[in-house]
mmCIF file of C-alpha atoms in Angstrom:
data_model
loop_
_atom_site.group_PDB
_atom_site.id
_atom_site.type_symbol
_atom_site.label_atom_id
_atom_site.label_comp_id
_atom_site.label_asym_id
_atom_site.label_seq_id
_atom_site.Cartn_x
_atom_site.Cartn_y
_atom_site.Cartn_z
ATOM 1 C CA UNK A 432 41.921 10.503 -9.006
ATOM 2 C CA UNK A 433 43.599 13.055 -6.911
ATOM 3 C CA UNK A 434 39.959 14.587 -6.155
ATOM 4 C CA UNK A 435 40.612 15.156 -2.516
ATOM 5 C CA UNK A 436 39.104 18.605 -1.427
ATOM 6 C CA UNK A 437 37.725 19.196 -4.954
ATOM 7 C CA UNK A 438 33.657 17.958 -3.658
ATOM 8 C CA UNK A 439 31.977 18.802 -0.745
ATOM 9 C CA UNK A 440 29.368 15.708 0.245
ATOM 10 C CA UNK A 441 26.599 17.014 1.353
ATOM 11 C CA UNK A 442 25.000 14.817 3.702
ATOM 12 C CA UNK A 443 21.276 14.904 4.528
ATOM 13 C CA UNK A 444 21.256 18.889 4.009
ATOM 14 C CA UNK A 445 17.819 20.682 2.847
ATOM 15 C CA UNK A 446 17.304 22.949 -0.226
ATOM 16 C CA UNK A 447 14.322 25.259 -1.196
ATOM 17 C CA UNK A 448 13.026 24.414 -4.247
ATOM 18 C CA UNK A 449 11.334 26.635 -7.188
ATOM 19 C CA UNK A 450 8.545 27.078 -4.914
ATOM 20 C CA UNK A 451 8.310 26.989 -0.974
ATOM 21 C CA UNK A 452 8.859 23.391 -0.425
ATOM 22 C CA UNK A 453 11.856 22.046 1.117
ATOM 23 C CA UNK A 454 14.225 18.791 0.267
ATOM 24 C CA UNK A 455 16.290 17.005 2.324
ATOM 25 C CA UNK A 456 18.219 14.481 0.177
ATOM 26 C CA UNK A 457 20.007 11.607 1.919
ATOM 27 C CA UNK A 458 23.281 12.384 0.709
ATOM 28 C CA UNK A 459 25.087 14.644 -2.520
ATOM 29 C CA UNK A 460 28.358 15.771 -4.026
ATOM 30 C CA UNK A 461 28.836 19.932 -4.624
ATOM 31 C CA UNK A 462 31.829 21.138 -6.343
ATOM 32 C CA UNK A 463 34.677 22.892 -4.162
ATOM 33 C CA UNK A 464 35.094 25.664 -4.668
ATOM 34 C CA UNK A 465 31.346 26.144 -4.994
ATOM 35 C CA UNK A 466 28.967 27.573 -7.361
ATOM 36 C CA UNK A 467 29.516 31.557 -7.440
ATOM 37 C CA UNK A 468 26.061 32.480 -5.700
ATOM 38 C CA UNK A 469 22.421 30.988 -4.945
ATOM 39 C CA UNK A 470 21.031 28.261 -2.769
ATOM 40 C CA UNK A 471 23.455 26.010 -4.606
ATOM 41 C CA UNK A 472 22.027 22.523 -4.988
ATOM 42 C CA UNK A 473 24.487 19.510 -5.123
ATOM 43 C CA UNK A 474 25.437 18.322 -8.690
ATOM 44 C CA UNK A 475 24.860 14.692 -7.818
ATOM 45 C CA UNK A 476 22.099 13.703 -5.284
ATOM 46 C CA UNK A 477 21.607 10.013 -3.503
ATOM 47 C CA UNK A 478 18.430 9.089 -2.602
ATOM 48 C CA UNK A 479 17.862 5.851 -0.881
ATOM 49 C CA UNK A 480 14.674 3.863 0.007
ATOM 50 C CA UNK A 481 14.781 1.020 2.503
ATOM 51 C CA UNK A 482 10.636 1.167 3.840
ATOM 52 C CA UNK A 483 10.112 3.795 0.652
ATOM 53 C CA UNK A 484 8.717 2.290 -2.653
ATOM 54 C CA UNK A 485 10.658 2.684 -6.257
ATOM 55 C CA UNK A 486 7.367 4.990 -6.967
ATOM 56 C CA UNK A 487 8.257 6.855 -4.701
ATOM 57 C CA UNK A 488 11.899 7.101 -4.884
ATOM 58 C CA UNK A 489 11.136 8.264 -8.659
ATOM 59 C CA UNK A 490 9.091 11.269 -7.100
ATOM 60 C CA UNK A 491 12.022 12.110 -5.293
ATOM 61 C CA UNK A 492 14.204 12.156 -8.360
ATOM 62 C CA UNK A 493 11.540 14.214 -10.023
ATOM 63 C CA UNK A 494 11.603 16.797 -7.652
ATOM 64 C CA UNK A 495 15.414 17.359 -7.752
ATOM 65 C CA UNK A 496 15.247 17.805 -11.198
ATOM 66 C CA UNK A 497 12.670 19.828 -11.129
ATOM 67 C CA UNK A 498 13.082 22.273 -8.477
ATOM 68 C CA UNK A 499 16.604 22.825 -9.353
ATOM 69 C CA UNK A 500 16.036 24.418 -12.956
ATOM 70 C CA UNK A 501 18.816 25.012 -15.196
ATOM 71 C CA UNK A 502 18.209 29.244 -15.612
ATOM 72 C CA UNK A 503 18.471 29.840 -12.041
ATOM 73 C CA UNK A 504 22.136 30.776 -10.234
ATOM 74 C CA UNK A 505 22.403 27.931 -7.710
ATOM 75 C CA UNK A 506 22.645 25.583 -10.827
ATOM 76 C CA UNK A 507 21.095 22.170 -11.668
ATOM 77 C CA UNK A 508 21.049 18.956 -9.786
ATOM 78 C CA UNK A 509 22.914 17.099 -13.220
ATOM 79 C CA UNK A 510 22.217 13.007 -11.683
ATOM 80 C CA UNK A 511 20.580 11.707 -8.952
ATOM 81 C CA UNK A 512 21.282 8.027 -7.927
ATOM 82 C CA UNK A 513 18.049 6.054 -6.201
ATOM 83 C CA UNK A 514 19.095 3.294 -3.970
ATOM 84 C CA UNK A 515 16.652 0.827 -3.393
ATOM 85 C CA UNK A 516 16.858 -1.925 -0.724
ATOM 86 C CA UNK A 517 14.490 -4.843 -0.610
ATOM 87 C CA UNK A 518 14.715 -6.203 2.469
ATOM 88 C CA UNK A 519 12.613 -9.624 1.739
ATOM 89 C CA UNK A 520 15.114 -10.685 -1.094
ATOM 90 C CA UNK A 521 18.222 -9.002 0.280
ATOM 91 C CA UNK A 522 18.479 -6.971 -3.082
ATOM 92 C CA UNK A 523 20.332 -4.075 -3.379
ATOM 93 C CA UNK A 524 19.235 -2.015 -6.797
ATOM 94 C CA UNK A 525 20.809 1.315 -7.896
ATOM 95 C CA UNK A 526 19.781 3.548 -11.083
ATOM 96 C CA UNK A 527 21.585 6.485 -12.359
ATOM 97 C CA UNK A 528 19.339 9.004 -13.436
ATOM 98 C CA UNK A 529 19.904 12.364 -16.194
ATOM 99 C CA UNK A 530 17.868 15.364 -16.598
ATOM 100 C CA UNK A 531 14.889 14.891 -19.265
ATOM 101 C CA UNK A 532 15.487 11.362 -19.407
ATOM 102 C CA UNK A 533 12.552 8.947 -19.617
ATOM 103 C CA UNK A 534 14.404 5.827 -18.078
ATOM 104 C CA UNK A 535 17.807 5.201 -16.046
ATOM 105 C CA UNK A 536 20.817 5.848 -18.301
ATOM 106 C CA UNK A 537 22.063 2.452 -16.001
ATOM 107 C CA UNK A 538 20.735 0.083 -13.215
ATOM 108 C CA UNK A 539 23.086 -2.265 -11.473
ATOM 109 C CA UNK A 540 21.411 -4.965 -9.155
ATOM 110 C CA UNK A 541 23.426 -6.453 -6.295
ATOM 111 C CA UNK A 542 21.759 -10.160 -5.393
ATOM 112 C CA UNK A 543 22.637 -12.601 -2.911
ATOM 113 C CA UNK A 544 24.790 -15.457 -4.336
ATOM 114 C CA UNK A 545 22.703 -18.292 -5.019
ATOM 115 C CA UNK A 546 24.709 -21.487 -4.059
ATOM 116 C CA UNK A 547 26.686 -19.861 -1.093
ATOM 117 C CA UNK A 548 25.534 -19.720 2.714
ATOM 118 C CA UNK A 549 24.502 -15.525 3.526
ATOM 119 C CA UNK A 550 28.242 -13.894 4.580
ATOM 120 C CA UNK A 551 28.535 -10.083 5.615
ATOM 121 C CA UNK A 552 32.038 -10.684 5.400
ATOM 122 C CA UNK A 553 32.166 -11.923 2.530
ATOM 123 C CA UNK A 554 32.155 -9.370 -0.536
ATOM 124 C CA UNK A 555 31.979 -12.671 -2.928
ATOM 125 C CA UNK A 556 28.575 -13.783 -1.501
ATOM 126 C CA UNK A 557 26.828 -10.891 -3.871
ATOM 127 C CA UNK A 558 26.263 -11.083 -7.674
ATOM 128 C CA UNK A 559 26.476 -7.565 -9.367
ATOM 129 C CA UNK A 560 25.382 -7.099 -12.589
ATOM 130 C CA UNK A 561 25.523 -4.225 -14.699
ATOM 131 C CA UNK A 562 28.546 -2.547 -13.115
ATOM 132 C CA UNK A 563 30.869 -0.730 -13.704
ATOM 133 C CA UNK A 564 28.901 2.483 -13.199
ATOM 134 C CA UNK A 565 30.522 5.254 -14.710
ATOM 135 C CA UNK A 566 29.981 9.128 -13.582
ATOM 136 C CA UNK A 567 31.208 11.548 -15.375
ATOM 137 C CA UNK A 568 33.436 13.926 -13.782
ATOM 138 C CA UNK A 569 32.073 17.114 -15.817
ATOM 139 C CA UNK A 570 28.411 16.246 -13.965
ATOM 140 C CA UNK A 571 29.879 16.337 -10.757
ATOM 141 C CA UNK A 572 32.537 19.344 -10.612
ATOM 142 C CA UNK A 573 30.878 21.092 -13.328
ATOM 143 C CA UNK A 574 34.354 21.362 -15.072
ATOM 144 C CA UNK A 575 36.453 19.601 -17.367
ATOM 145 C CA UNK A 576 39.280 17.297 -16.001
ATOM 146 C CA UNK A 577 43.127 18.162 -15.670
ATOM 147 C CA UNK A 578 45.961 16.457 -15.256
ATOM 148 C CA UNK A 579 45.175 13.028 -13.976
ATOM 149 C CA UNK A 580 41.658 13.701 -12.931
ATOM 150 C CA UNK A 581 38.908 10.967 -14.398
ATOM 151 C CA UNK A 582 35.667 10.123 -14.153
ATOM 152 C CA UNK A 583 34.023 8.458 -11.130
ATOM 153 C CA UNK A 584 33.791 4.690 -11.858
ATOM 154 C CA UNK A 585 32.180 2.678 -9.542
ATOM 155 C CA UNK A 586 33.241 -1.097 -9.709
ATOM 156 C CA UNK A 587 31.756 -4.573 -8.632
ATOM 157 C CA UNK A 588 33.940 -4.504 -5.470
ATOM 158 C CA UNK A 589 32.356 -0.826 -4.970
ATOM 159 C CA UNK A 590 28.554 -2.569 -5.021
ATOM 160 C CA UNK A 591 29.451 -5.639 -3.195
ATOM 161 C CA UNK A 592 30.640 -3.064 -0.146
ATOM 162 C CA UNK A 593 27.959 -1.188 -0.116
ATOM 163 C CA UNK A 594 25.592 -4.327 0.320
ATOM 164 C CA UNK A 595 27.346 -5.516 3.173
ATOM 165 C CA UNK A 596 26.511 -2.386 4.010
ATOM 166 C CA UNK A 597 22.833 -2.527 3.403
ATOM 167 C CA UNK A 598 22.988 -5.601 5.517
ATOM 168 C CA UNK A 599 25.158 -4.610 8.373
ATOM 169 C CA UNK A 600 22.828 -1.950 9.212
ATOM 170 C CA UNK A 601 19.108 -4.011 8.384
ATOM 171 C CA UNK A 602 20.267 -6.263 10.909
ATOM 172 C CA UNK A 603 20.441 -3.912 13.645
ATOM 173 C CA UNK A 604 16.984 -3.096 12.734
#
């Protein structure tokens, strides 16, 4: 995509919200260069939930959304992705989540393969469904594309990595 030094990830960094309480996300994308001034929240915020419920995941989504309001300089958090991770089924779901929306515009669920022994070598031993996830570009770098810039699609292969992921780290746990 030729994005390389366009987005800043953010990391676990903390922003003040509308009023004084603070939010440490567990990772983000800004656009490089940034935002001209403010305590400039990330256009795109993970939050992911291994112990942490869906309920309260969604809390967390609120909050971005709301403590970053569109009037203000720094911007508006435009998606936030929740990550949830259930440990007792080895499920892996993500939802992509929009301003004012009631429900996720997507949710992709990674699941163990049914009829093949557990593998976290193996990126064929998950199921993904509802991928590809697509993010658009504009969200992200608050810009429109050039040349051969696109959106952000994130595949099967994408998803199956990041629940050997998931997995590679539970089991240190």
């Amino acid at each position: 995509m030729g994005l390389e030094g366009k987005f800043v990830a953010t990391g676990s960094s903390e922003y003040k919200g509308t009023g004084t309480k603070k939010k440490e996300g567990d990772s983000g994308l800004k656009p490089n260069p940034p935002r001209s001034s403010g305590n400039q929240f990330p256009a795109l915020v993970i939050e992911a939930g291994n112990s942490q419920s869906l309920r309260l995941l969604h809390k967390d989504k609120d909050w971005w959304f709301d403590n970053s309001p569109p009037d203000q300089p720094q911007g508006r958090v435009k998606i936030v992705l929740l990550i949830k991770v259930y440990n007792g089924t080895k499920r892996v779901g993500i939802e992509q989540w929009y301003r004012s929306h009631q429900s996720p515009s997507q949710i992709v669920m990674i699941t163990p393969h049914p009829h093949k022994p557990f593998s976290l070598d193996d990126s064929s031993y998950w199921v993904v469904e509802g991928a590809p996830m697509v993010i658009p570009f504009e969200d992200v770098f608050l810009r429109p594309t050039q040349g051969q810039e696109t959106n952000i699609v994130l595949t099967d292969n994408f998803f199956a990595g990041l629940a050997m992921q998931c997995w590679q780290t539970n089991t240190r746990v």
